[in-house]
XYZ file of C-alpha atoms in Angstrom:
417
model
C -32.607 -68.142 -38.556
C -35.339 -66.486 -40.665
C -34.768 -64.211 -43.694
C -34.869 -61.003 -41.662
C -32.265 -62.351 -39.227
C -29.974 -63.365 -42.104
C -30.222 -59.924 -43.689
C -29.369 -58.301 -40.356
C -26.394 -60.599 -39.885
C -25.054 -59.898 -43.395
C -25.221 -56.138 -42.769
C -23.417 -56.530 -39.477
C -20.549 -58.484 -41.065
C -20.349 -56.566 -44.345
C -17.004 -55.019 -45.230
C -13.403 -56.090 -45.565
C -13.005 -59.739 -44.659
C -16.542 -59.895 -43.367
C -15.451 -58.515 -39.964
C -17.998 -56.673 -37.833
C -17.936 -52.892 -38.009
C -19.025 -50.802 -35.070
C -21.535 -48.153 -36.012
C -20.349 -44.804 -34.644
C -22.923 -42.115 -34.317
C -22.034 -38.488 -33.803
C -23.028 -37.361 -30.276
C -25.641 -34.653 -30.193
C -23.404 -32.522 -27.989
C -20.255 -32.976 -30.079
C -19.710 -29.229 -30.476
C -19.900 -28.745 -26.700
C -17.469 -31.634 -26.190
C -15.028 -30.057 -28.640
C -15.288 -26.689 -26.916
C -14.670 -28.182 -23.458
C -11.711 -30.279 -24.620
C -10.130 -27.345 -26.428
C -10.516 -24.987 -23.469
C -8.867 -27.484 -21.139
C -6.034 -28.035 -23.628
C -5.466 -24.305 -24.143
C -5.500 -23.752 -20.387
C -2.966 -26.530 -19.763
C -0.587 -26.113 -22.713
C -1.227 -22.588 -23.971
C -2.807 -21.436 -27.193
C 0.385 -21.911 -29.206
C 1.103 -25.289 -27.624
C -2.067 -26.958 -28.910
C -2.969 -28.012 -32.458
C -6.290 -29.067 -33.947
C -4.858 -32.586 -34.145
C -4.171 -32.517 -30.389
C -7.769 -31.549 -29.678
C -9.107 -34.171 -32.083
C -7.030 -36.895 -30.413
C -8.443 -35.962 -27.009
C -11.909 -36.668 -28.390
C -10.873 -39.720 -30.435
C -12.049 -38.140 -33.661
C -10.276 -37.060 -36.833
C -9.137 -33.499 -37.379
C -11.389 -33.500 -40.456
C -14.377 -34.098 -38.193
C -13.180 -31.255 -35.965
C -13.086 -28.832 -38.899
C -16.734 -29.597 -39.643
C -17.578 -27.731 -36.431
C -14.853 -25.057 -36.317
C -12.985 -23.547 -39.271
C -9.759 -22.953 -37.324
C -8.000 -23.264 -34.001
C -8.485 -19.561 -33.426
C -12.256 -19.892 -33.897
C -12.264 -22.511 -31.141
C -10.072 -20.387 -28.892
C -12.150 -17.259 -29.432
C -15.447 -19.007 -28.754
C -14.269 -20.515 -25.484
C -12.596 -17.340 -24.239
C -15.706 -15.264 -24.869
C -17.954 -17.995 -23.492
C -16.015 -17.953 -20.230
C -16.135 -14.161 -20.164
C -19.867 -14.320 -20.787
C -20.322 -16.679 -17.854
C -18.946 -14.023 -15.520
C -21.404 -11.503 -16.965
C -24.265 -13.953 -16.493
C -23.221 -14.622 -12.894
C -23.678 -10.977 -11.884
C -27.185 -10.706 -13.330
C -29.532 -10.769 -10.365
C -32.808 -12.690 -10.598
C -35.902 -10.507 -10.345
C -36.799 -11.719 -6.858
C -33.450 -10.492 -5.444
C -33.285 -7.041 -6.999
C -34.987 -5.341 -4.066
C -33.159 -7.308 -1.380
C -30.542 -5.648 0.877
C -27.224 -4.934 -0.824
C -25.351 -7.339 1.456
C -27.601 -10.179 0.346
C -27.241 -9.253 -3.326
C -23.459 -9.092 -3.016
C -23.420 -12.515 -1.363
C -25.572 -13.973 -4.127
C -23.303 -12.625 -6.865
C -20.110 -13.830 -5.192
C -21.688 -17.282 -4.787
C -22.697 -17.291 -8.463
C -19.158 -16.360 -9.526
C -17.750 -19.105 -7.273
C -20.148 -21.669 -8.753
C -19.187 -20.694 -12.306
C -15.474 -20.814 -11.444
C -15.715 -24.292 -9.928
C -17.779 -25.604 -12.851
C -15.200 -24.317 -15.346
C -12.081 -24.825 -13.260
C -10.241 -26.999 -15.779
C -10.648 -24.517 -18.620
C -10.517 -21.140 -16.876
C -6.716 -20.933 -17.069
C -7.322 -20.099 -20.726
C -9.035 -16.912 -19.635
C -6.465 -15.985 -16.996
C -3.239 -16.464 -18.957
C -3.967 -16.935 -22.680
C -6.319 -14.036 -23.424
C -3.405 -11.943 -24.705
C -3.515 -14.040 -27.892
C -7.005 -12.879 -28.810
C -7.237 -10.520 -31.751
C -7.766 -6.881 -30.784
C -11.504 -6.743 -31.459
C -12.122 -9.972 -29.554
C -9.902 -8.875 -26.672
C -11.960 -5.718 -26.329
C -15.136 -7.802 -26.097
C -13.575 -9.923 -23.358
C -12.340 -6.878 -21.449
C -15.845 -5.402 -21.629
C -17.281 -8.648 -20.227
C -14.864 -8.740 -17.317
C -15.167 -5.014 -16.677
C -18.943 -5.381 -16.449
C -18.498 -8.132 -13.863
C -16.074 -6.101 -11.770
C -18.263 -2.990 -11.993
C -21.266 -4.844 -10.539
C -19.222 -6.119 -7.593
C -17.789 -2.645 -7.039
C -21.254 -1.033 -7.187
C -22.557 -3.421 -4.538
C -19.541 -2.620 -2.381
C -20.496 1.033 -2.754
C -23.905 0.188 -1.293
C -22.642 -2.037 1.505
C -19.629 0.150 2.380
C -20.429 3.727 1.325
C -17.551 5.116 3.409
C -14.990 3.610 0.995
C -13.785 5.627 -1.956
C -14.035 4.148 -5.443
C -10.342 3.249 -5.651
C -10.547 1.161 -2.483
C -13.688 -0.577 -3.743
C -11.862 -1.367 -6.990
C -9.014 -3.009 -5.036
C -11.382 -5.102 -2.920
C -13.482 -6.150 -5.920
C -10.395 -7.189 -7.878
C -9.021 -9.078 -4.861
C -12.275 -11.023 -4.401
C -12.338 -11.956 -8.091
C -8.698 -13.040 -7.829
C -9.554 -15.419 -4.994
C -12.376 -16.929 -7.043
C -10.321 -17.294 -10.208
C -7.169 -18.624 -8.533
C -8.456 -22.210 -8.404
C -7.687 -22.601 -12.114
C -3.950 -22.178 -11.422
C -3.488 -25.474 -9.593
C -4.930 -28.954 -9.045
C -5.446 -28.991 -5.283
C -8.489 -31.217 -4.775
C -11.180 -30.098 -2.320
C -14.778 -31.379 -2.568
C -17.223 -28.897 -4.066
C -19.142 -28.066 -0.885
C -16.137 -27.263 1.364
C -14.434 -25.580 -1.593
C -17.436 -23.293 -2.035
C -17.495 -22.553 1.688
C -13.769 -21.802 1.755
C -13.883 -19.459 -1.246
C -16.995 -17.727 0.091
C -15.347 -17.093 3.469
C -12.160 -15.775 1.853
C -14.155 -13.439 -0.411
C -16.210 -12.138 2.489
C -13.062 -11.533 4.519
C -11.602 -9.568 1.611
C -14.684 -7.463 0.833
C -15.183 -6.552 4.498
C -11.532 -5.776 5.235
C -10.131 -2.336 6.033
C -7.309 -1.435 3.664
C -4.305 0.365 5.145
C -4.395 4.083 4.294
C -2.144 5.267 1.522
C 0.813 7.502 2.278
C 3.679 8.987 0.303
C 5.939 5.991 0.938
C 3.424 3.761 -0.846
C 4.034 5.545 -4.139
C 7.744 4.802 -4.142
C 8.507 2.219 -6.800
C 10.579 -0.825 -5.991
C 12.714 -1.784 -8.928
C 15.398 -4.361 -9.415
C 18.906 -2.946 -9.462
C 20.281 -2.196 -12.913
C 22.480 -4.934 -14.350
C 25.908 -3.881 -15.694
C 26.206 -4.403 -19.446
C 29.211 -6.643 -18.870
C 27.063 -9.206 -17.002
C 25.715 -10.697 -20.207
C 24.301 -13.823 -18.564
C 22.101 -11.781 -16.222
C 21.292 -9.151 -18.816
C 20.074 -11.784 -21.266
C 17.799 -13.280 -18.633
C 16.360 -9.900 -17.656
C 15.708 -8.785 -21.240
C 14.199 -12.144 -22.158
C 11.764 -11.997 -19.228
C 10.746 -8.477 -20.228
C 10.004 -9.664 -23.766
C 8.156 -12.792 -22.581
C 5.983 -10.581 -20.399
C 5.319 -8.027 -23.124
C 4.677 -10.324 -26.101
C 4.226 -13.853 -24.764
C 6.927 -16.533 -24.967
C 5.875 -17.988 -28.361
C 6.104 -14.557 -29.995
C 9.712 -13.907 -28.928
C 12.686 -15.187 -30.913
C 16.286 -15.717 -29.836
C 17.189 -12.897 -32.216
C 14.763 -10.591 -30.378
C 16.465 -11.438 -27.086
C 19.931 -10.877 -28.530
C 18.922 -7.469 -29.883
C 17.359 -6.430 -26.571
C 20.516 -7.419 -24.706
C 22.783 -5.593 -27.161
C 24.443 -8.717 -28.551
C 25.781 -8.630 -32.126
C 23.959 -11.800 -33.276
C 21.547 -14.447 -32.009
C 24.400 -16.966 -32.018
C 25.946 -15.051 -29.104
C 23.000 -16.083 -26.904
C 24.076 -19.721 -27.131
C 27.315 -18.970 -25.309
C 25.181 -18.497 -22.191
C 21.993 -20.545 -22.748
C 21.391 -23.644 -24.833
C 18.024 -22.479 -26.169
C 15.157 -20.069 -25.692
C 13.486 -22.749 -23.542
C 16.599 -22.896 -21.380
C 16.275 -19.142 -20.750
C 12.647 -19.563 -19.696
C 13.547 -22.464 -17.392
C 16.292 -20.330 -15.810
C 13.773 -17.540 -15.187
C 11.368 -19.974 -13.535
C 14.131 -21.407 -11.397
C 15.064 -17.882 -10.296
C 11.470 -17.158 -9.213
C 11.039 -20.511 -7.463
C 14.360 -20.217 -5.636
C 13.456 -16.724 -4.435
C 10.472 -18.213 -2.593
C 12.137 -21.376 -1.311
C 15.304 -19.627 -0.093
C 13.277 -17.449 2.274
C 11.447 -20.266 4.055
C 14.185 -21.646 6.303
C 15.510 -18.298 7.576
C 11.974 -16.971 8.170
C 11.049 -19.978 10.302
C 14.349 -19.913 12.197
C 14.000 -16.208 13.025
C 10.345 -16.398 14.138
C 8.724 -17.242 17.442
C 5.511 -18.627 15.945
C 4.095 -20.027 12.685
C 2.082 -16.830 12.197
C 5.158 -14.649 12.542
C 7.083 -16.866 10.089
C 4.272 -16.760 7.547
C 3.894 -13.005 7.959
C 7.601 -12.598 7.214
C 7.291 -14.820 4.147
C 4.361 -12.761 2.871
C 6.350 -9.546 3.197
C 9.395 -11.028 1.446
C 7.244 -12.458 -1.340
C 5.484 -9.162 -2.023
C 8.715 -7.175 -1.919
C 10.398 -9.598 -4.337
C 7.388 -9.636 -6.646
C 7.190 -5.849 -6.757
C 10.911 -5.680 -7.574
C 10.510 -8.180 -10.444
C 6.956 -7.767 -11.670
C 7.645 -9.107 -15.161
C 9.176 -12.277 -13.743
C 6.215 -12.802 -11.405
C 3.775 -12.602 -14.326
C 5.856 -14.874 -16.557
C 6.099 -17.393 -13.705
C 2.321 -17.813 -13.798
C 1.603 -17.342 -17.499
C 4.309 -19.386 -19.228
C 4.675 -22.652 -17.286
C 3.301 -24.630 -20.260
C 6.225 -23.422 -22.393
C 8.984 -24.573 -20.034
C 10.764 -27.616 -21.550
C 9.258 -30.844 -20.218
C 12.341 -32.079 -18.361
C 12.740 -28.774 -16.506
C 8.987 -28.398 -15.940
C 8.862 -31.503 -13.751
C 11.638 -30.217 -11.491
C 10.081 -26.756 -11.284
C 6.639 -28.092 -10.445
C 8.181 -30.115 -7.621
C 9.860 -26.992 -6.248
C 6.597 -25.056 -6.529
C 4.694 -27.830 -4.756
C 7.209 -28.001 -1.901
C 7.142 -24.214 -1.462
C 3.349 -24.201 -1.232
C 3.400 -27.129 1.204
C 5.798 -25.309 3.539
C 3.560 -22.235 3.558
C 0.510 -24.450 4.046
C 2.071 -26.204 7.059
C 2.581 -22.856 8.727
C -0.979 -21.811 7.891
C -2.438 -25.048 9.239
C -0.589 -24.434 12.493
C -2.255 -21.007 12.726
C -5.668 -22.290 11.602
C -6.008 -25.932 12.713
C -9.603 -26.040 11.438
C -8.259 -26.174 7.876
C -7.439 -29.455 6.180
C -4.048 -29.742 4.495
C -5.684 -29.336 1.068
C -7.681 -26.291 2.173
C -4.516 -24.655 3.525
C -2.711 -25.263 0.218
C -5.636 -23.825 -1.719
C -5.583 -20.612 0.324
C -1.820 -20.317 -0.155
C -2.296 -20.528 -3.921
C -4.993 -17.843 -3.720
C -2.781 -15.504 -1.701
C 0.230 -15.945 -3.993
C -1.839 -15.315 -7.130
C -3.169 -12.056 -5.719
C 0.017 -10.108 -6.486
C -0.033 -10.727 -10.229
C -3.830 -10.505 -10.478
C -4.004 -7.042 -8.931
C -1.233 -5.932 -11.255
C -3.198 -7.198 -14.256
C -6.524 -5.703 -13.170
C -5.470 -2.340 -11.836
C -2.079 -1.760 -13.421
C 1.330 -2.773 -12.077
C 2.242 0.735 -10.892
C -1.142 1.813 -9.574
C -0.520 3.394 -6.146
C -3.788 2.002 -4.746
C -2.152 -1.456 -5.001
C 0.740 -0.578 -2.717
C 2.966 -3.179 -1.095
C 1.362 -2.592 2.300
C -2.075 -3.174 0.859
C -1.116 -6.331 -1.018
C 0.583 -7.679 2.120
C -2.565 -6.880 4.093
C -4.831 -8.650 1.581
C -2.610 -11.733 1.513
C -2.921 -11.888 5.296
C -6.706 -11.534 5.025
C -6.905 -14.413 2.520
C -4.678 -16.693 4.594
C -5.639 -15.844 8.177
C -9.121 -14.439 7.611
C -7.879 -11.315 9.426
C -4.799 -9.070 9.580
C -1.730 -10.702 11.083
C -1.353 -10.375 14.833
């Protein structure tokens, strides 16, 4: 061994006890890695359910190293939320060579670009769908402007391709198409990229070319849940808690808030009915899941065909969702806050419900794989809450008949027979 080799060996073994130390170099794309890991964590566990230490551990770095790149958890959250919003804006910017092409071709290009962006960011996009309420007001306005710009471009192209539609109908169809595209972040159904792109493209085209049922006076009638007597404290607590979870977000609601909303004298009175705030949330989720699962058997038994059974299930789902809009939203937005032991049971119920719907759909459309059928079921179910978020929960243009019709279009590719 020559002198140079000995010097190299001494450096390699320098340190405590002479043991070798691995030289760790900071990756050039460390900031991008941090952003991706944080977005996935926020999407899976919610903004309030993730700490800087959690994100650092995902990357096998110290939280001190994380703070070198971002001054706070909120800075990370804000950057990723606005980055995802910016991706949707970028997707609807047409390249110069397409700007003079027919409107149908331009619309197809933009829908494909939105689908590509959604697939590429599937693991983090749940942040955008369900956690954006925790952005500060100024940042939320930026995000809303980004998403509004995206929707406006799709709606404008619909105006060119379907000039006979009024603007309200174009708004419904644009929001429905964007719901289909974004719904893949709500679940983990695995479909390879190429067939997934094809499936989403076909569903979007079916939606944007569909004929919405005309509105009539019956469509403006609200469907509300029956009022709960004040003596039914167990039910009243659950209802008031769901309303607060929907309005403020689960982490921002205390047991005392729930007690006050239900007219109880003290927060301790809540514990006569529920063990904890998490127990209330789990009960709400179980109520929503049972509403779906309880309808499946009777619908199949009373139907002459899989399509008729699925059509009945769609109608029951929409009617139940319209009657309990807050619960439907909470069911999607707050799953990460359900206590772990209850979350496993609830996810199993959700999975079985989707599988039963998917079996019926596969019987109607045998060209679909089992995974593709499940993916379309998820897209159809998400439509109800997405239209409520985009256009307002009581907007008459999103009537029950229209939502039922659009769910049929997503699932069957056409109105039900």
